[in-house]
Short mmCIF file of C-alpha atoms in Angstrom, two decimals:
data_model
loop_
_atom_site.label_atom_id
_atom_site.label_comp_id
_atom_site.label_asym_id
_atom_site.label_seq_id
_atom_site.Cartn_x
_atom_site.Cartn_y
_atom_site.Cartn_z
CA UNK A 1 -73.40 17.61 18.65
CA UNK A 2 -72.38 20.60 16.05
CA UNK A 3 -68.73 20.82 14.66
CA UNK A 4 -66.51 22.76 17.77
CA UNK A 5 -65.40 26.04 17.61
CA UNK A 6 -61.93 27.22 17.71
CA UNK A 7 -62.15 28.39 21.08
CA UNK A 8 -63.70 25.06 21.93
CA UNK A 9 -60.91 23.24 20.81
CA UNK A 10 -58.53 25.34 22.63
CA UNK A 11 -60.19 24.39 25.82
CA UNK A 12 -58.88 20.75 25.81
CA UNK A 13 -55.08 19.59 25.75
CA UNK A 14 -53.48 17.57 23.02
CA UNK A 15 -53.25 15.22 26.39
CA UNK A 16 -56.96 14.54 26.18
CA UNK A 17 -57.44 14.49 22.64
CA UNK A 18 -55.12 11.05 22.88
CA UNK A 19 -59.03 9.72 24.31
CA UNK A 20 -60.07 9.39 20.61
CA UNK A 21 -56.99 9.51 18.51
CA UNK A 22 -54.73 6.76 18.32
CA UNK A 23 -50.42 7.87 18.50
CA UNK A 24 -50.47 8.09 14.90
CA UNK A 25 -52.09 11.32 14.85
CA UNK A 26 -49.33 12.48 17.22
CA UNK A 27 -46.50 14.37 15.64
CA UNK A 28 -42.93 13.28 16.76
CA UNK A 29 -42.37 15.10 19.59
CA UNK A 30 -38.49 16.22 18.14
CA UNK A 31 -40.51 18.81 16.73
CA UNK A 32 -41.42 21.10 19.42
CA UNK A 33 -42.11 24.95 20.77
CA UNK A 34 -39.47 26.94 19.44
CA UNK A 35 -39.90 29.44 22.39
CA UNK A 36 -41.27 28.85 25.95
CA UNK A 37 -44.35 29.53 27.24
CA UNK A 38 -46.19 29.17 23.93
CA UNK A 39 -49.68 29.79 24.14
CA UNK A 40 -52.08 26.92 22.66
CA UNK A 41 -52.55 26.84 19.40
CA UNK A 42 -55.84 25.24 17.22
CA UNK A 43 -57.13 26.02 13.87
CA UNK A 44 -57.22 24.15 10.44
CA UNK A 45 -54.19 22.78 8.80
CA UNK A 46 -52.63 24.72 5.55
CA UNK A 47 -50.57 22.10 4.25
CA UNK A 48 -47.14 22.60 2.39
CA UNK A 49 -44.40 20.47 1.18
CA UNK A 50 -40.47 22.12 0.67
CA UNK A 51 -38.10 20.16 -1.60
CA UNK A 52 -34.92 19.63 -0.35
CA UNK A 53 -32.92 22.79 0.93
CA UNK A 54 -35.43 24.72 -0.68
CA UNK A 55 -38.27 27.01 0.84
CA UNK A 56 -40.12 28.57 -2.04
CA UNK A 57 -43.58 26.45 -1.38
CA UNK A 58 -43.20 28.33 2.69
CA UNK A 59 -42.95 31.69 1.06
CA UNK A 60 -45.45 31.23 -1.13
CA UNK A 61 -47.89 29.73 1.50
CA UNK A 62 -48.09 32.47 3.60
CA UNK A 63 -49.46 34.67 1.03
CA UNK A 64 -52.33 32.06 0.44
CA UNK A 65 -53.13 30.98 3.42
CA UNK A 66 -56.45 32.01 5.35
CA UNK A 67 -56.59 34.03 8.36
CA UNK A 68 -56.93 31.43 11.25
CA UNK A 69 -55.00 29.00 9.60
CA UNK A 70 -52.08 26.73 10.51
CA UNK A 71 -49.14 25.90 8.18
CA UNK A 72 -48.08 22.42 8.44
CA UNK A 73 -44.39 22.08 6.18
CA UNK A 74 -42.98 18.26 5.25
CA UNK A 75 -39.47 20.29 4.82
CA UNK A 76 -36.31 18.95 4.96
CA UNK A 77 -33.70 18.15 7.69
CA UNK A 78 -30.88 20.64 6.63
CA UNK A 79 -31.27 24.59 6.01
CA UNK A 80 -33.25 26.61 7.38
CA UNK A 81 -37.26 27.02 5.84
CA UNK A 82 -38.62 29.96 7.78
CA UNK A 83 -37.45 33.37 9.60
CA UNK A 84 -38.10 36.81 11.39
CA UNK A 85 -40.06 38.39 8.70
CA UNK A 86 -41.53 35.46 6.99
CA UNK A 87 -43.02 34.81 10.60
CA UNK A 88 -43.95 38.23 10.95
CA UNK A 89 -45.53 38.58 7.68
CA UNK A 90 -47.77 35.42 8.27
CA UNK A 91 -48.66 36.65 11.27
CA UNK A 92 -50.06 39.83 10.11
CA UNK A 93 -52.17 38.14 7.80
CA UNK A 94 -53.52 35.86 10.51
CA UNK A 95 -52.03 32.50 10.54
CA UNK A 96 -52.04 31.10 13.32
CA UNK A 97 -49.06 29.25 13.36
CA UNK A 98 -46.47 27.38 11.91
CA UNK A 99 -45.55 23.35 12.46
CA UNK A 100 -42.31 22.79 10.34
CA UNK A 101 -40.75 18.89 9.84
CA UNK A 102 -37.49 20.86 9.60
CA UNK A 103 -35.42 24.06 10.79
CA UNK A 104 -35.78 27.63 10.97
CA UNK A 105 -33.30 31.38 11.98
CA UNK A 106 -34.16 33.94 13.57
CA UNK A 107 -35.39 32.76 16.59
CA UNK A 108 -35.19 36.07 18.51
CA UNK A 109 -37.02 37.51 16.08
CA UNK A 110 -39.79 35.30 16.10
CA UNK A 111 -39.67 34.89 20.19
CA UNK A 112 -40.26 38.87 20.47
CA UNK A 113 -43.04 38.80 17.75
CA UNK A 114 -44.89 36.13 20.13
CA UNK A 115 -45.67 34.14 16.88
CA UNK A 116 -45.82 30.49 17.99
CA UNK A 117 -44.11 28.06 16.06
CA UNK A 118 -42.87 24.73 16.27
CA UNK A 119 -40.05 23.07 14.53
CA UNK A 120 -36.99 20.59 14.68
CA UNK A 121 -34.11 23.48 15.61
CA UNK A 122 -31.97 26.32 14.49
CA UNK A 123 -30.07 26.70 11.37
CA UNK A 124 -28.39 29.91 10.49
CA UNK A 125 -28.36 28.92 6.79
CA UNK A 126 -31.26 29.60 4.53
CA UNK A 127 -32.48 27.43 1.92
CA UNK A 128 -33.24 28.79 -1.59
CA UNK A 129 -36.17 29.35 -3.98
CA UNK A 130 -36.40 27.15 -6.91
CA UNK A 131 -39.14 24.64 -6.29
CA UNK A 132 -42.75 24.94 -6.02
CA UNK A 133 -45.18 21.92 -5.12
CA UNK A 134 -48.72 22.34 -4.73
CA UNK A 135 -50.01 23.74 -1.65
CA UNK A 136 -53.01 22.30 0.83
CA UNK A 137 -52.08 18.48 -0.61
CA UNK A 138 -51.67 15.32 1.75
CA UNK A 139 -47.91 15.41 3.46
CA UNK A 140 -45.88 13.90 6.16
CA UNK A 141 -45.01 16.19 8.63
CA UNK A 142 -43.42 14.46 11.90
CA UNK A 143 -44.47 11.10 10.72
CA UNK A 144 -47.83 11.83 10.82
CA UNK A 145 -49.77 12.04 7.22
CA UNK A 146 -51.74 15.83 7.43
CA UNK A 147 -54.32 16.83 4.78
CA UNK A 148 -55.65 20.11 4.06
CA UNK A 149 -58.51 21.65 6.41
CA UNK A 150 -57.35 18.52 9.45
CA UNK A 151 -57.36 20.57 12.45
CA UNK A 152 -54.52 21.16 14.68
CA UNK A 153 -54.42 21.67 18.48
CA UNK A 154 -50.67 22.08 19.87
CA UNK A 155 -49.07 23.03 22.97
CA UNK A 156 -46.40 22.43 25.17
CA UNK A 157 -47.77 18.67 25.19
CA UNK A 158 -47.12 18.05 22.08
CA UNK A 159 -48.93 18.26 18.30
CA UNK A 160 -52.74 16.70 17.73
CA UNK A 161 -53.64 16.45 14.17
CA UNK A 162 -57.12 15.84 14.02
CA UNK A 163 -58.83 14.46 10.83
CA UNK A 164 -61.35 16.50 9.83
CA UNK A 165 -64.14 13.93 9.57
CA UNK A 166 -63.72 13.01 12.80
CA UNK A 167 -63.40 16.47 14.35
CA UNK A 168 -66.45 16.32 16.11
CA UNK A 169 -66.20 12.65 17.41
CA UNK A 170 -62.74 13.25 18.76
CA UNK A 171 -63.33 16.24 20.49
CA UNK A 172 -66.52 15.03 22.14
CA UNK A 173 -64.49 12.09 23.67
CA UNK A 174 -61.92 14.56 24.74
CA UNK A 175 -64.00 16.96 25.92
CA UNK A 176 -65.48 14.32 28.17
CA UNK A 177 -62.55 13.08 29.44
CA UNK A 178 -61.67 17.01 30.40
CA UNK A 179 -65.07 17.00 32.63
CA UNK A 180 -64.24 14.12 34.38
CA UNK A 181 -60.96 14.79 35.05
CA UNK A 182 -62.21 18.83 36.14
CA UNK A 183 -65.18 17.09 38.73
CA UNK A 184 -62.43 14.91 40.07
CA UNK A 185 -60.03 16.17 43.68
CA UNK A 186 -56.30 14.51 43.97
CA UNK A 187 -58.28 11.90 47.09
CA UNK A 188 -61.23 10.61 44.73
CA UNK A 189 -58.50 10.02 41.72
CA UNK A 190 -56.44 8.22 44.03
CA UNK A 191 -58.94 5.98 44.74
CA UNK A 192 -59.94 4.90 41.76
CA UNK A 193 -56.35 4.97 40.51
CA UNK A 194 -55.35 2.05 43.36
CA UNK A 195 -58.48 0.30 42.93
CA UNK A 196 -57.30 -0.29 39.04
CA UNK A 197 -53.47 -0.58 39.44
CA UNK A 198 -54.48 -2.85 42.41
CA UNK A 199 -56.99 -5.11 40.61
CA UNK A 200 -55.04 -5.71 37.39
CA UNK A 201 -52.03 -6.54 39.68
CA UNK A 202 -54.40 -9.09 41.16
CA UNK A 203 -55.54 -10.67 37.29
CA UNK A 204 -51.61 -10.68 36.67
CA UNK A 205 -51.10 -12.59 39.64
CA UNK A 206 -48.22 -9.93 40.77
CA UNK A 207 -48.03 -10.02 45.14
CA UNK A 208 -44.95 -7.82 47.15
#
């Protein structure tokens, strides 16, 4: 099987992808959609790291990052990293969206741009611009370790962070588990579903 497309991976939900990634790759779900009704996100991860209450590395990043991309931030938990125009800026030049281990403003802003973005919460305060770490190095956003060019697929389910070598396993395996579940009605499922409750009930012994 070739390496998915975008549009591939947008076809499955982080729910399925859990049929070939273990919870690790799951990013804590305290970081969520920032606005509802998010559309689903996927594209390749853009990774930065923010030192502490500062956002300089974000700023930078979205100047540098590829059209298509995702910006995964290991921020941290105080001011906020990102805003209105920041959001809109990166959006005009493509990316895709933002992930952020951390806070952001401007939240009306960024709702009535539609530019999807996921993060711990609101801050009103800003952080400032004095440090600069490399960009597209390993980091630890949500408790999950992201590298450069892992793909992300994220919607109101939650965050999948995909390694990048094993992009094409994973989403086979997903994609398979999609089909079944798409050839399956509600009276088949429930079949099978009390034939396994009710057998390992049985192996455990368990009777009403």
């Amino acid at each position: 099987m070739s390496k998915p497309t975008i549009e591939q991976l947008l076809d499955v939900s982080p729910c399925e992808y859990s049929e070939g990634l273990p919870i690790e790759q799951f990013i804590d779900p305290v970081i969520h959609q920032m606005w509802p009704q998010m559309p689903r996100i996927a594209g390749p991860a853009f990774t930065v790291k923010c030192g502490k209450g500062d956002h300089l590395s974000l700023h930078a990043a979205i100047y540098r990052a590829k059209a298509g991309d995702v910006l995964v931030v290991e921020a941290g938990p105080d001011y906020a990293n990102t805003g209105g125009n920041v959001c809109a800026i990166a959006k005009q030049r493509g990316v895709v969206a933002m992930i952020i281990d951390g806070f952001i403003r401007d939240i009306a802003e960024i709702r009535e741009a539609q530019f999807p973005i996921y993060a711990r919460g609101v801050m009103p305060k800003p952080g400032v611009k004095e440090q600069m770490f490399p960009l597209n190095q390993p980091i630890k956003c949500g408790g999950v370790t992201v590298n450069a060019g892992d793909y992300i697929v994220a919607d109101e389910e939650g965050i999948a962070v995909i390694p990048k070598d094993k992009l094409t396993e994973v989403y086979k395996l997903a994609k398979a588990r999609t089909d079944k579940d798409a050839s399956m009605n509600l009276a088949d499922w429930k079949v099978q579903h009390s034939k396994k409750v009710e057998s390992k009930l049985q192996e455990l012994g368990y009777s009403d």
